[in-house]
Amino acid sequence: GEGAAEGRFEEMVRRRGGREPLQYIVGEWDFHEITLEVAKPVLIPRPETEELVELALADAKAFAAASASGAVRVLDVGCGSGAIGLA
């Protein structure tokens, strides 16, 4: 009910007042057309990383267009949360 929602809200305000990132408080964050679950200690995807994804996708499309098969494979190894590979 309203009391439970108010309690959750107050807890969220308390956590944010303690400078906890909003993404951890909400528990999810949008990143390049997908919604990711985020929690400590996973790093929060940054807007600059979305630009990196755009560049990588453009390169992959260019490689695919130049490829005889029209396909390209990308390997994502040891890249933290995996947000880039998922995007």
PDB file of C-alpha atoms in Angstrom:
ATOM      1  CA  GLY A   1       0.000   0.000   0.000  1.00  0.00           C
ATOM      2  CA  GLU A   2       0.883   3.631   0.315  1.00  0.00           C
ATOM      3  CA  GLY A   3       2.851   3.073   3.518  1.00  0.00           C
ATOM      4  CA  ALA A   4       5.114   0.512   1.840  1.00  0.00           C
ATOM      5  CA  ALA A   5       5.670   2.759  -1.178  1.00  0.00           C
ATOM      6  CA  GLU A   6       6.450   5.692   1.108  1.00  0.00           C
ATOM      7  CA  GLY A   7       8.934   3.557   3.034  1.00  0.00           C
ATOM      8  CA  ARG A   8      10.672   2.465  -0.201  1.00  0.00           C
ATOM      9  CA  PHE A   9      10.816   6.088  -1.331  1.00  0.00           C
ATOM     10  CA  GLU A  10      12.341   7.227   1.957  1.00  0.00           C
ATOM     11  CA  GLU A  11      14.928   4.435   1.732  1.00  0.00           C
ATOM     12  CA  MET A  12      15.818   5.519  -1.805  1.00  0.00           C
ATOM     13  CA  VAL A  13      16.183   9.152  -0.670  1.00  0.00           C
ATOM     14  CA  ARG A  14      18.383   8.056   2.237  1.00  0.00           C
ATOM     15  CA  ARG A  15      20.620   6.025  -0.061  1.00  0.00           C
ATOM     16  CA  ARG A  16      20.918   8.871  -2.555  1.00  0.00           C
ATOM     17  CA  GLY A  17      21.653  11.269   0.305  1.00  0.00           C
ATOM     18  CA  GLY A  18      24.582   8.970   1.087  1.00  0.00           C
ATOM     19  CA  ARG A  19      25.842   9.631  -2.477  1.00  0.00           C
ATOM     20  CA  GLU A  20      25.012   6.135  -3.727  1.00  0.00           C
ATOM     21  CA  PRO A  21      24.689   6.195  -7.527  1.00  0.00           C
ATOM     22  CA  LEU A  22      21.103   6.427  -8.748  1.00  0.00           C
ATOM     23  CA  GLN A  23      21.641   3.402 -10.997  1.00  0.00           C
ATOM     24  CA  TYR A  24      22.316   1.157  -7.980  1.00  0.00           C
ATOM     25  CA  ILE A  25      19.297   2.525  -6.143  1.00  0.00           C
ATOM     26  CA  VAL A  26      16.954   1.967  -9.096  1.00  0.00           C
ATOM     27  CA  GLY A  27      18.593  -1.386  -9.922  1.00  0.00           C
ATOM     28  CA  GLU A  28      18.545  -0.937 -13.677  1.00  0.00           C
ATOM     29  CA  TRP A  29      19.746   1.506 -16.288  1.00  0.00           C
ATOM     30  CA  ASP A  30      19.165   2.023 -20.006  1.00  0.00           C
ATOM     31  CA  PHE A  31      22.203   1.552 -22.193  1.00  0.00           C
ATOM     32  CA  HIS A  32      22.148   1.682 -25.992  1.00  0.00           C
ATOM     33  CA  GLU A  33      18.567   0.515 -26.539  1.00  0.00           C
ATOM     34  CA  ILE A  34      18.595  -2.128 -23.774  1.00  0.00           C
ATOM     35  CA  THR A  35      17.839  -2.043 -20.068  1.00  0.00           C
ATOM     36  CA  LEU A  36      20.536  -3.596 -17.884  1.00  0.00           C
ATOM     37  CA  GLU A  37      20.276  -4.707 -14.285  1.00  0.00           C
ATOM     38  CA  VAL A  38      22.956  -2.985 -12.232  1.00  0.00           C
ATOM     39  CA  ALA A  39      24.130  -3.656  -8.697  1.00  0.00           C
ATOM     40  CA  LYS A  40      27.335  -3.279  -6.738  1.00  0.00           C
ATOM     41  CA  PRO A  41      30.133  -4.035  -7.654  1.00  0.00           C
ATOM     42  CA  VAL A  42      29.269  -3.945 -11.390  1.00  0.00           C
ATOM     43  CA  LEU A  43      30.434  -0.761 -13.079  1.00  0.00           C
ATOM     44  CA  ILE A  44      27.674   1.506 -14.345  1.00  0.00           C
ATOM     45  CA  PRO A  45      27.709   1.958 -18.135  1.00  0.00           C
ATOM     46  CA  ARG A  46      28.611   5.530 -19.039  1.00  0.00           C
ATOM     47  CA  PRO A  47      27.251   7.670 -21.892  1.00  0.00           C
ATOM     48  CA  GLU A  48      30.746   7.754 -23.431  1.00  0.00           C
ATOM     49  CA  THR A  49      30.626   3.977 -23.680  1.00  0.00           C
ATOM     50  CA  GLU A  50      27.484   4.243 -25.806  1.00  0.00           C
ATOM     51  CA  GLU A  51      29.548   6.317 -28.258  1.00  0.00           C
ATOM     52  CA  LEU A  52      32.135   3.521 -28.299  1.00  0.00           C
ATOM     53  CA  VAL A  53      29.366   1.019 -29.128  1.00  0.00           C
ATOM     54  CA  GLU A  54      28.218   3.214 -32.032  1.00  0.00           C
ATOM     55  CA  LEU A  55      31.777   3.336 -33.411  1.00  0.00           C
ATOM     56  CA  ALA A  56      32.220  -0.425 -33.024  1.00  0.00           C
ATOM     57  CA  LEU A  57      28.901  -1.130 -34.750  1.00  0.00           C
ATOM     58  CA  ALA A  58      29.833   1.170 -37.644  1.00  0.00           C
ATOM     59  CA  ASP A  59      33.171  -0.618 -38.030  1.00  0.00           C
ATOM     60  CA  ALA A  60      31.503  -4.031 -37.851  1.00  0.00           C
ATOM     61  CA  LYS A  61      29.028  -3.014 -40.578  1.00  0.00           C
ATOM     62  CA  ALA A  62      31.886  -1.753 -42.759  1.00  0.00           C
ATOM     63  CA  PHE A  63      33.832  -4.992 -42.271  1.00  0.00           C
ATOM     64  CA  ALA A  64      30.720  -7.040 -43.055  1.00  0.00           C
ATOM     65  CA  ALA A  65      30.100  -5.059 -46.240  1.00  0.00           C
ATOM     66  CA  ALA A  66      33.701  -5.669 -47.350  1.00  0.00           C
ATOM     67  CA  SER A  67      33.616  -9.355 -46.383  1.00  0.00           C
ATOM     68  CA  ALA A  68      33.016 -11.987 -49.050  1.00  0.00           C
ATOM     69  CA  SER A  69      30.438 -13.658 -46.816  1.00  0.00           C
ATOM     70  CA  GLY A  70      28.841 -10.415 -45.668  1.00  0.00           C
ATOM     71  CA  ALA A  71      29.363 -11.465 -42.053  1.00  0.00           C
ATOM     72  CA  VAL A  72      31.694 -10.438 -39.294  1.00  0.00           C
ATOM     73  CA  ARG A  73      32.463 -12.002 -35.912  1.00  0.00           C
ATOM     74  CA  VAL A  74      33.273 -10.023 -32.800  1.00  0.00           C
ATOM     75  CA  LEU A  75      34.836 -11.497 -29.670  1.00  0.00           C
ATOM     76  CA  ASP A  76      34.188  -9.787 -26.331  1.00  0.00           C
ATOM     77  CA  VAL A  77      36.610 -11.168 -23.735  1.00  0.00           C
ATOM     78  CA  GLY A  78      37.219  -9.873 -20.229  1.00  0.00           C
ATOM     79  CA  CYS A  79      35.219  -6.713 -20.760  1.00  0.00           C
ATOM     80  CA  GLY A  80      33.719  -6.077 -17.335  1.00  0.00           C
ATOM     81  CA  SER A  81      29.946  -6.177 -17.115  1.00  0.00           C
ATOM     82  CA  GLY A  82      29.421  -7.226 -20.739  1.00  0.00           C
ATOM     83  CA  ALA A  83      27.300  -4.153 -21.512  1.00  0.00           C
ATOM     84  CA  ILE A  84      29.239  -3.416 -24.708  1.00  0.00           C
ATOM     85  CA  GLY A  85      28.827  -6.943 -26.039  1.00  0.00           C
ATOM     86  CA  LEU A  86      25.137  -6.990 -25.194  1.00  0.00           C
ATOM     87  CA  ALA A  87      24.532  -3.667 -26.927  1.00  0.00           C
TER      88      ALA A  87
END
